[in-house]
Amino acid sequence: MKIETKFNQLKKEGRKAFIAYFPFGFPKISYSNDIFLALQDAGVDIIELGFPFSDPLADGPIIQKASVTALEQNISINSFFANIRKIKKEIKIPVVVMSYYNPIFKYKVGSFFQRLRENEIRGTILVDLPFEESGNYINAAEKSGIDPIFFITPVTAAKRMKKIAKGAKGFIYYISTTGITGPRSLQHKDIASHIKRIKEISNTPVCVGFGIHNNQQVKKISSISDGVIVGSEIVKFISQNYKKKNFLKRLKNHVRKLRS
Amino acid sequence: MPHPNQKGYFGEFGGKFIPETLSFCLKELENSYRNIKKDKNFKNEFKSLLNQYAGRPTPLYYARPLSNYLGMKVYIKREDLLHTGAHKINNALGQALLAKFMGKKRIIAETGAGQHGVATATAATLLGIKCEVYMGQEDMQRQKANVFRMRILGAKVIPVKTGSKTLKDACNQAFRDWVTNVSGTYYLLGSAVGPHPYPKIVRDFQTVIGKEAKRQILQAEGKLPDYLVACVGGGSNAIGFFHPFYKKTKVKFIGVEAAGFGLGGLSAASLVKGSLGVFQGSKSYVLQNKNGQIKNAHSIAPGLDYPGVGPEHSFYKSIKRAEYKAVSDKQALEGFNLLSRLEGIIPALEPAHAVYYLKKLAKSAKGKTVILCLSGRGDKDLDIVRKSVILSPKGEGSHSS
């Protein structure tokens, strides 16, 4: 399913998107597809599948630690795609890949988008590839019909925001506060006023990520945006529960509670 | 064409590969630096700090015993004589002054060997700005004296326990701090690496090395040297030394990287052994595996123990303006001994790599004139040298002479 289709569907249903992030290969490669399907079952609207990087400089301790664990298994872009291909027929929601630029640069941007297309992955988010460095990347994305998703932050200047919003596809990833990923309290008023400004110049859905870690925040932020992205909270839950009995059931329940 | 261009590129190297939040910080830094560079007050104050406080100009010393031993004319640019013991103070004073002019209340820095941390703590204290330094836990063990010095100077040293627990992780952590504290904090990056405009700013503040050396060698010899030799980790002392000679194409540049346990094993030789990648803000050579994950580096010299290198060096390599060589831990210790015993100068382990390379160069450059940039002194490394036997996995690199 395309990201745009998903948002149209949500609009019709009068719902907001609940987007879940988890890194591939954590705690082990063999868990990733099960986690994916459990999240889908729990009603997640879009999955942001992380491809871990050795130096995640925008991530907090929870995702840093998970990345280290995943990388101990010597994962590659090829093993990433080979794995997701196994459940291709079962995937009913849009998938976007989130990573840092170097693994993709090393793999070659063109080949990467070809693989995304073959595997029906709908979007990409690269944390350290800002707008002005992404000429080739945007071209390759366009050619393969994949949405390159960009960030806007509380400190993005108005002129820059316009440029980013103008080229935005899929959704705009609004970063709730300055800082790295991980749980924290949020200033809803500030977020609301920023989103209002983005909405004035763009029709692309705006989803909010960074810091969102409980049901109350999900509700509040959803009410002022088109959706929320929850990452660290899910990764933390996985790391604390994957050894327990009925792990997948627990995960589903946890996510259902988060998005209820 | 001036380097870097407006987008921060040296040829195809450099750029600004950073999380969106930092665009704001880097833009502010770029604008402030552009304005301040032309500001008379800034220029005068910086110059006076370098001369009155740091001890510039540093001597260009004709090393007679070493010259006799090698059969070349060797001059040594004595950055080791600067206040705090290394060239790092040039950049730390420049950037701390920039931070002050920008009205910043807090300076953060990363450090490997601790020399940049000490220099930053020193400059921040002098200018009355609060200072916090990120340092890998392993480096804190290796460079205890520098940790203590920073604390004496009133800086807070924050241990970094993630990843390799060395310089690259300290750098990640400093970026994370900056992403969080975007408006009041100045990130004082210590080498000519990272996103634009850092490679340019750090180079500019370090070019005092090359400018002085040029004037001094002309005075001493009446002509330019045949070779410039400097060690390269991130590459700030080397680029500051080379850059003023850039257009003098008869002057050959040699950058010496750390081969660590040897080029087959763990090293820090990004230019010699690495490949093109995007790491910590810029496109440059980097040590990475086939999946684009950054490798841990290793060098006996903590200041070279970094898997990346400044983009301007990658550019120099690509246009063949400079040659890059690698020297192992064991050889660096030999260089360390050589300079200590012949000249009575104990070098830091970083430039000890360059000292050793002179021995190799001498085979093909008899009678030539060489300037070695002695980027720092060895006081900080005494513990490492004393324990050097156990540092090598096979018991090589024994240090007994």
XYZ file of C-alpha atoms in Angstrom:
661
model
C 0.000 0.000 0.000
C 1.203 3.478 -0.844
C 1.673 6.008 1.924
C -0.738 8.392 0.245
C -3.424 5.694 0.044
C -2.963 5.012 3.731
C -3.466 8.635 4.699
C -6.545 8.911 2.467
C -7.965 5.836 4.126
C -7.236 7.228 7.595
C -8.893 10.488 6.662
C -12.043 8.690 5.602
C -12.072 6.770 8.873
C -11.400 9.955 10.826
C -8.264 8.465 12.348
C -4.660 9.564 12.770
C -1.645 7.489 11.805
C 0.187 5.454 14.392
C 3.654 4.797 13.014
C 5.925 2.312 14.748
C 9.710 2.148 14.471
C 11.891 -0.828 15.228
C 15.373 -1.725 14.015
C 15.960 -4.729 11.791
C 18.026 -7.456 13.419
C 17.124 -6.588 16.990
C 17.331 -8.570 19.187
C 18.063 -11.103 16.426
C 17.337 -11.289 12.707
C 14.985 -14.214 13.348
C 12.727 -11.928 15.423
C 12.288 -9.145 12.873
C 9.495 -10.584 10.745
C 7.536 -11.761 13.777
C 7.810 -8.323 15.336
C 6.732 -6.762 12.061
C 3.609 -8.884 11.782
C 2.745 -8.447 15.461
C 2.874 -4.667 15.055
C 0.705 -4.893 11.951
C -1.751 -7.079 13.863
C -1.857 -4.564 16.690
C -3.159 -1.981 14.239
C -0.029 -0.035 13.406
C -0.683 2.052 10.274
C 2.835 2.441 8.904
C 6.020 0.630 9.855
C 9.297 2.408 9.943
C 11.846 -0.355 9.660
C 15.276 0.757 10.813
C 18.463 -0.350 9.141
C 20.983 0.050 11.983
C 24.154 2.120 11.626
C 27.335 1.977 13.683
C 27.302 5.686 14.543
C 23.691 6.771 15.101
C 24.379 10.350 16.137
C 20.735 11.428 16.326
C 19.692 8.514 18.507
C 19.429 8.185 22.247
C 20.712 5.310 24.401
C 17.814 2.914 23.735
C 18.217 2.848 19.953
C 22.026 3.065 20.206
C 22.081 -0.097 22.276
C 19.675 -1.905 19.961
C 21.821 -0.922 16.966
C 24.920 -2.406 18.552
C 23.093 -5.686 19.191
C 21.738 -5.817 15.642
C 25.123 -5.059 14.099
C 26.786 -7.860 16.034
C 25.008 -10.162 13.573
C 26.821 -8.585 10.662
C 23.620 -7.525 8.906
C 23.709 -6.180 5.366
C 21.271 -4.386 3.074
C 20.939 -7.648 1.168
C 20.046 -9.674 4.250
C 17.617 -6.919 5.197
C 15.739 -7.264 1.904
C 16.022 -11.050 1.780
C 14.349 -11.188 5.169
C 11.474 -8.833 4.484
C 10.814 -10.588 1.168
C 9.756 -13.667 3.126
C 6.643 -11.905 4.432
C 5.935 -9.743 1.400
C 2.545 -11.369 0.815
C 1.468 -10.795 4.391
C 2.321 -7.097 4.486
C -0.789 -4.960 4.212
C 0.483 -1.583 5.404
C 3.082 0.838 3.996
C 6.681 0.232 5.006
C 9.376 2.886 5.071
C 13.058 2.285 5.689
C 14.884 4.477 8.151
C 18.656 4.633 8.316
C 21.707 6.848 8.075
C 23.224 7.729 4.740
C 26.499 5.790 4.693
C 25.169 2.212 4.372
C 23.021 3.393 1.445
C 25.856 5.429 -0.094
C 28.093 2.376 0.116
C 25.407 0.135 -1.416
C 24.853 2.748 -4.167
C 21.768 4.922 -4.044
C 20.410 3.669 -7.394
C 20.651 -0.017 -6.435
C 19.098 0.713 -3.072
C 16.000 2.242 -4.636
C 15.778 -0.638 -7.074
C 15.674 -3.059 -4.134
C 13.074 -0.907 -2.354
C 10.909 -0.974 -5.433
C 11.243 -4.731 -5.907
C 10.191 -5.210 -2.308
C 7.322 -2.728 -2.435
C 8.768 -0.507 0.246
C 7.146 2.894 -0.042
C 9.379 5.435 1.583
C 12.825 6.234 2.966
C 14.027 8.373 5.824
C 17.742 9.093 6.112
C 18.583 10.856 9.324
C 21.805 12.550 8.248
C 20.929 13.386 4.652
C 19.534 16.906 4.745
C 17.642 18.458 1.892
C 20.584 20.246 0.247
C 22.686 17.083 -0.066
C 19.939 14.927 -1.492
C 19.783 15.811 -5.208
C 20.698 12.338 -6.522
C 18.705 10.648 -3.845
C 15.521 12.562 -4.676
C 15.971 11.810 -8.380
C 16.445 8.110 -7.725
C 13.431 8.111 -5.408
C 11.255 9.806 -7.992
C 12.343 7.391 -10.684
C 11.265 4.427 -8.575
C 8.092 6.018 -7.237
C 9.274 5.947 -3.643
C 8.637 8.762 -1.183
C 11.751 10.418 0.251
C 10.628 11.665 3.648
C 12.277 14.753 5.155
C 12.410 16.306 8.582
C 11.279 19.671 9.832
C 12.329 20.671 13.341
C 11.426 23.400 15.825
C 14.498 25.348 14.633
C 14.028 24.978 10.874
C 13.944 28.527 9.491
C 10.845 29.648 7.566
C 12.561 29.821 4.182
C 14.081 26.398 4.611
C 10.789 24.970 5.813
C 9.160 26.149 2.605
C 11.772 24.401 0.478
C 11.435 21.156 2.420
C 7.641 21.228 2.493
C 7.445 21.957 -1.228
C 9.341 18.809 -2.180
C 7.798 16.641 0.539
C 6.295 13.287 -0.374
C 4.577 10.678 1.783
C 4.582 12.631 5.013
C 6.619 15.301 6.713
C 8.464 14.073 9.784
C 8.186 16.819 12.361
C 10.696 16.447 15.222
C 8.909 17.340 18.460
C 11.814 19.091 20.188
C 15.497 19.667 19.588
C 17.331 16.569 20.731
C 17.923 12.896 20.142
C 15.430 10.030 20.117
C 14.085 8.782 23.439
C 11.321 9.396 25.971
C 10.699 12.912 27.303
C 7.900 15.340 28.125
C 6.647 17.490 25.251
C 5.367 21.033 24.796
C 2.106 20.467 22.961
C 1.403 24.143 22.381
C 4.728 24.708 20.602
C 4.251 21.601 18.504
C 0.738 22.682 17.542
C 1.853 26.138 16.433
C 4.701 24.719 14.336
C 2.407 22.214 12.661
C -0.042 24.998 11.900
C 2.729 26.872 10.098
C 3.676 23.809 8.060
C 0.027 23.211 7.197
C -0.222 26.743 5.836
C 2.272 25.923 3.104
C 1.808 22.204 2.458
C -0.913 19.610 1.998
C 1.421 16.723 2.816
C 0.494 14.951 6.076
C 2.618 15.967 9.066
C 3.553 13.295 11.602
C 5.382 13.931 14.851
C 8.203 11.852 16.263
C 10.943 11.929 18.956
C 10.024 11.630 22.611
C 6.513 10.158 22.304
C 6.321 7.236 24.723
C 2.871 6.922 26.299
C -0.796 6.762 25.404
C -1.543 10.238 26.726
C 1.093 11.803 24.470
C -0.100 9.729 21.513
C -3.621 11.097 22.005
C -2.586 14.689 22.492
C -0.128 14.824 19.599
C -2.487 12.918 17.291
C -5.132 15.548 17.918
C -2.869 18.313 16.557
C -1.198 16.393 13.705
C -1.759 13.673 11.120
C -0.030 11.026 13.145
C 2.653 10.028 15.600
C 5.863 8.027 15.328
C 6.799 5.879 18.303
C 10.276 4.342 18.295
C 12.334 4.117 21.475
C 9.325 3.048 23.561
C 8.751 0.050 21.296
C 12.446 -0.820 21.182
C 12.610 -0.610 24.959
C 9.610 -2.902 25.268
C 11.166 -5.412 22.897
C 14.465 -5.446 24.753
C 12.756 -5.934 28.125
C 10.343 -8.621 26.991
C 11.694 -10.670 24.116
C 12.916 -13.440 26.398
C 9.543 -13.771 28.115
C 6.818 -16.254 27.279
C 4.160 -14.923 24.888
C 6.456 -12.078 23.871
C 4.561 -11.303 20.666
C 1.239 -11.254 22.459
C 2.672 -8.908 25.070
C 4.057 -6.664 22.343
C 0.686 -6.518 20.598
C -1.074 -5.647 23.851
C 1.468 -2.961 24.637
C 1.119 -1.332 21.237
C -2.673 -1.548 21.359
C -2.575 0.264 24.697
C -0.230 2.896 23.304
C -2.470 3.674 20.361
C -5.869 3.211 21.989
C 38.715 28.029 -7.250
C 38.658 28.647 -3.501
C 38.362 25.602 -1.286
C 35.932 24.758 0.066
C 33.158 26.019 -2.242
C 29.963 27.570 -0.882
C 28.425 24.214 -0.090
C 31.502 23.180 1.834
C 33.058 20.907 -0.776
C 36.727 20.366 -1.518
C 36.322 18.773 -4.943
C 33.905 15.921 -4.254
C 34.735 15.782 -0.539
C 33.125 17.522 2.401
C 29.554 18.814 2.537
C 27.078 18.847 5.395
C 25.616 15.454 6.215
C 23.833 16.131 9.466
C 20.476 15.698 11.166
C 18.061 18.462 10.187
C 18.162 20.061 13.641
C 21.852 20.888 13.189
C 21.245 22.825 9.960
C 20.227 25.690 12.180
C 23.409 25.497 14.294
C 25.738 25.188 11.315
C 24.109 28.057 9.456
C 24.515 30.263 12.507
C 28.139 29.193 12.838
C 28.823 29.796 9.159
C 27.357 33.287 9.222
C 29.096 34.258 12.453
C 32.433 32.994 11.213
C 32.112 34.850 7.927
C 31.448 38.127 9.749
C 34.002 37.681 12.476
C 36.817 36.725 10.135
C 36.849 40.279 8.831
C 36.328 41.903 12.214
C 39.386 43.906 13.315
C 38.745 43.392 17.017
C 38.523 39.676 16.548
C 41.683 39.511 14.460
C 43.676 41.606 16.917
C 42.471 39.701 19.936
C 43.180 36.340 18.320
C 46.647 37.396 17.280
C 47.458 38.735 20.699
C 46.217 35.534 22.362
C 48.376 33.423 20.060
C 51.454 35.550 20.681
C 51.112 36.579 24.317
C 49.319 33.580 25.737
C 50.017 30.518 23.594
C 53.635 31.372 22.787
C 53.671 32.039 19.056
C 55.545 32.186 16.819
C 56.988 28.764 17.551
C 60.613 28.209 16.502
C 61.607 26.511 13.306
C 64.515 24.549 14.658
C 67.308 23.157 12.512
C 67.762 19.639 13.861
C 71.478 19.092 13.319
C 71.911 15.658 14.981
C 68.881 14.243 13.205
C 69.977 15.809 9.914
C 73.411 14.225 10.235
C 71.854 10.884 11.099
C 69.436 10.927 8.156
C 71.558 12.681 5.558
C 68.831 15.271 4.941
C 68.385 18.813 6.166
C 65.646 18.481 8.754
C 63.892 21.438 10.289
C 61.352 20.956 13.040
C 58.350 23.225 13.471
C 58.067 23.262 17.234
C 54.307 23.216 17.918
C 55.205 21.076 20.924
C 56.473 24.203 22.664
C 53.074 25.867 22.703
C 51.090 26.400 25.868
C 49.274 23.135 26.747
C 51.759 21.172 24.665
C 50.315 20.868 21.175
C 49.013 22.697 18.123
C 45.459 22.157 19.381
C 45.592 25.457 21.285
C 45.660 27.454 18.003
C 42.211 26.208 17.040
C 40.839 26.142 20.576
C 41.662 29.826 21.135
C 40.272 30.813 17.736
C 36.997 28.974 18.188
C 36.558 29.872 21.855
C 36.960 33.504 20.864
C 34.406 32.960 18.109
C 32.056 31.438 20.702
C 32.532 34.487 22.900
C 31.796 36.861 20.010
C 28.656 34.796 19.291
C 27.562 35.236 22.902
C 27.618 31.510 23.712
C 27.552 30.578 27.375
C 28.672 26.985 27.130
C 31.348 25.191 25.121
C 31.375 21.463 24.478
C 34.170 19.475 22.876
C 35.236 15.935 22.081
C 38.704 14.714 22.791
C 40.800 11.659 22.013
C 44.292 12.145 23.384
C 42.969 14.818 25.664
C 45.119 17.504 24.028
C 42.150 19.143 22.356
C 40.155 18.778 25.571
C 42.904 20.445 27.575
C 43.304 23.194 24.974
C 39.547 23.813 24.946
C 39.312 23.791 28.738
C 42.192 26.277 28.806
C 40.708 28.631 26.229
C 37.241 28.441 27.793
C 38.608 29.197 31.258
C 40.590 32.128 29.947
C 37.538 33.587 28.217
C 35.165 32.824 31.081
C 32.956 30.282 29.330
C 31.659 27.053 30.892
C 33.261 23.952 29.354
C 32.258 20.294 29.106
C 34.381 17.703 27.326
C 33.286 14.301 26.024
C 35.979 11.655 26.195
C 35.860 7.929 25.490
C 36.256 5.810 28.578
C 39.176 3.948 27.072
C 40.963 7.202 26.298
C 40.307 8.393 29.846
C 42.216 5.336 31.014
C 45.027 5.873 28.530
C 45.410 9.602 29.139
C 44.744 10.012 32.840
C 47.004 13.019 33.221
C 45.020 14.985 30.648
C 41.727 14.110 32.343
C 43.170 15.511 35.533
C 44.434 18.620 33.777
C 40.992 19.356 32.326
C 39.430 18.984 35.751
C 42.030 21.263 37.325
C 41.125 23.827 34.692
C 37.505 23.657 35.807
C 36.106 21.679 32.880
C 33.669 18.827 33.295
C 34.897 15.613 31.666
C 32.049 13.339 30.609
C 32.980 9.679 30.022
C 31.596 8.125 26.837
C 30.847 4.446 27.328
C 29.286 3.625 23.973
C 30.809 1.955 20.897
C 34.575 1.804 20.820
C 34.772 4.190 23.811
C 37.294 6.327 21.905
C 37.359 9.500 19.839
C 34.649 8.658 17.296
C 32.133 7.927 20.011
C 33.109 11.029 21.961
C 32.408 12.924 18.757
C 28.973 11.274 18.336
C 28.126 12.190 21.899
C 29.157 15.818 21.408
C 26.903 16.009 18.345
C 24.029 14.531 20.387
C 24.570 17.188 23.024
C 24.573 19.910 20.379
C 21.375 18.608 18.736
C 19.765 18.923 22.156
C 21.236 22.285 23.198
C 21.127 24.151 19.925
C 21.039 27.749 20.945
C 23.257 28.419 23.957
C 25.989 25.898 23.247
C 29.049 26.153 21.027
C 30.527 22.885 19.759
C 34.277 23.368 19.572
C 35.356 20.624 17.192
C 39.016 19.755 17.474
C 40.063 18.595 14.036
C 39.533 19.580 10.417
C 36.695 17.066 10.127
C 32.914 17.119 10.488
C 30.306 19.033 8.511
C 30.992 22.344 6.773
C 32.086 24.879 8.000
C 34.263 23.023 10.548
C 36.930 21.699 8.158
C 37.422 25.253 6.913
C 37.313 26.968 10.323
C 39.773 24.548 11.906
C 42.097 24.756 8.909
C 42.006 28.541 8.934
C 42.908 28.709 12.622
C 45.740 26.207 12.092
C 47.267 27.824 8.995
C 49.361 29.931 11.349
C 51.652 26.870 11.459
C 52.315 26.862 7.718
C 52.474 30.640 7.377
C 55.141 30.929 10.043
C 57.074 27.955 8.731
C 57.120 29.458 5.260
C 58.491 32.755 6.484
C 61.000 31.042 8.762
C 62.372 28.612 6.193
C 62.822 31.402 3.664
C 64.773 33.286 6.286
C 66.912 30.280 7.192
C 67.464 28.744 3.765
C 66.540 31.439 1.289
C 64.318 28.908 -0.478
C 61.277 26.757 0.090
C 61.721 23.201 1.416
C 61.462 20.065 -0.706
C 59.145 18.240 1.700
C 56.651 18.915 4.447
C 55.963 15.937 6.697
C 53.185 15.776 9.298
C 51.073 13.156 11.034
C 47.404 12.831 10.071
C 44.570 11.647 12.303
C 41.686 13.966 11.526
C 44.416 16.056 9.976
C 44.319 19.512 11.560
C 48.033 20.038 12.175
C 48.857 18.721 8.707
C 46.298 20.822 6.854
C 47.288 23.960 8.770
C 50.886 23.240 7.886
C 50.330 22.274 4.223
C 47.698 24.766 3.178
C 49.851 27.925 2.971
C 52.185 25.988 0.620
C 49.315 24.675 -1.529
C 50.233 26.691 -4.602
C 53.972 26.039 -4.229
C 53.740 22.803 -6.124
C 57.450 22.021 -5.863
C 56.997 21.561 -2.131
C 55.895 17.958 -1.648
C 53.422 17.132 1.128
C 53.570 13.852 3.030
C 50.871 12.983 5.528
C 51.633 10.093 7.867
C 48.734 8.049 9.187
C 48.676 5.421 11.900
C 48.948 1.828 10.676
C 48.276 0.600 14.231
C 48.987 -3.131 14.486
C 49.835 -3.089 10.765
C 47.769 -2.399 7.656
C 46.430 -5.957 7.618
C 44.910 -5.509 11.078
C 43.333 -2.740 13.078
C 44.639 0.649 12.018
C 43.629 4.280 11.766
C 44.851 4.796 8.214
C 41.687 6.166 6.582
C 43.434 7.575 3.504
C 45.766 4.640 2.928
C 43.327 1.828 3.746
C 39.857 3.375 3.733
C 37.243 4.045 1.083
C 34.888 6.879 0.266
C 32.057 7.259 2.739
C 29.889 9.661 4.695
C 30.783 9.829 8.349
C 30.183 12.412 11.086
C 29.052 15.117 8.759
C 31.222 14.906 5.679
C 32.053 12.838 2.640
C 35.627 11.680 2.894
C 37.771 8.575 3.203
C 36.745 6.382 6.086
C 37.486 2.937 7.498
C 34.322 0.933 6.921
C 33.225 -2.632 6.261
C 31.538 -3.781 3.058
C 28.120 -2.977 4.537
C 28.976 0.668 5.129
C 29.353 0.308 8.893
C 32.212 2.322 10.358
C 35.064 0.251 11.748
C 36.762 0.837 15.044
C 40.181 2.322 14.558
C 43.320 1.506 16.465
C 46.480 3.443 17.072
C 48.921 3.611 19.943
C 48.537 7.382 19.570
C 45.093 8.309 20.918
C 45.038 11.476 18.810
C 45.256 9.428 15.610
C 42.815 6.763 16.761
C 39.951 7.825 14.488
C 38.398 6.009 11.485
C 37.775 9.192 9.468
C 39.854 12.021 8.050
C 39.262 15.631 7.070
C 37.783 16.138 3.584
C 40.546 18.462 2.450
C 43.084 15.650 2.867
C 40.880 13.365 0.772
C 40.878 16.121 -1.818
C 44.685 16.461 -1.685
C 44.940 12.708 -2.135
C 42.542 12.691 -5.095
C 44.416 15.427 -6.963
C 47.764 13.945 -5.867
C 48.789 17.172 -4.164
C 49.817 15.158 -1.113
C 51.009 11.622 -0.541
C 49.772 9.642 2.425
C 51.776 6.921 4.145
C 51.148 4.747 7.167
C 53.428 3.950 10.094
C 52.719 1.216 12.668
C 52.597 1.456 16.458
C 55.938 -0.262 16.670
C 57.567 2.072 14.173
C 56.069 5.099 15.915
C 57.775 4.000 19.120
C 61.011 3.845 17.163
C 60.404 7.406 15.996
C 59.654 8.385 19.575
C 63.031 6.997 20.696
C 64.901 8.455 17.797
C 63.882 12.033 18.462
C 64.253 11.683 22.209
C 67.772 10.263 21.969
C 69.148 12.340 19.124
C 67.555 15.692 19.792
C 66.564 15.646 23.449
C 62.990 16.289 22.355
C 60.340 13.848 23.569
C 57.604 13.912 20.929
C 53.959 13.016 21.374
C 53.184 9.601 19.892
C 51.155 11.255 17.116
C 54.062 13.144 15.468
C 56.366 10.241 16.404
C 54.731 8.552 13.398
C 55.996 11.379 11.189
C 59.428 11.233 12.800
C 59.703 7.563 11.902
C 58.660 8.240 8.347
C 61.645 10.575 7.936
C 63.839 7.488 8.143
C 62.073 5.998 5.146
C 62.061 9.263 3.255
C 65.791 9.682 3.826
C 66.471 6.680 1.588
C 65.235 8.549 -1.482
C 65.717 12.151 -0.401
C 69.369 12.461 0.576
C 70.457 16.071 0.780
C 66.916 17.410 0.537
C 65.363 19.927 2.892
C 62.457 18.724 5.002
C 60.239 20.392 7.562
C 58.663 18.109 10.128
C 55.658 19.416 11.998
C 56.132 18.360 15.600
C 52.510 18.786 16.576
C 52.856 18.004 20.276
C 55.109 16.942 23.112
C 55.284 13.534 24.690
C 54.621 14.167 28.379
C 51.069 12.855 28.021
C 52.299 9.570 26.529
C 54.823 8.415 29.105
C 52.430 5.837 30.557
C 51.631 4.369 27.159
C 55.279 4.143 26.193
C 56.149 2.509 29.489
C 53.433 -0.099 28.963
C 53.922 -0.403 25.213
C 54.991 -4.036 25.338
C 51.539 -5.182 26.437
C 49.729 -2.955 23.957
C 50.629 -5.122 21.003
C 48.810 -8.443 20.647
C 51.826 -10.453 19.573
C 54.207 -8.824 21.969
C 55.726 -6.840 19.144
C 56.653 -3.245 19.589
C 58.689 -3.975 22.657
C 60.226 -0.819 23.884
C 63.653 -1.519 25.175
C 66.556 0.531 24.035
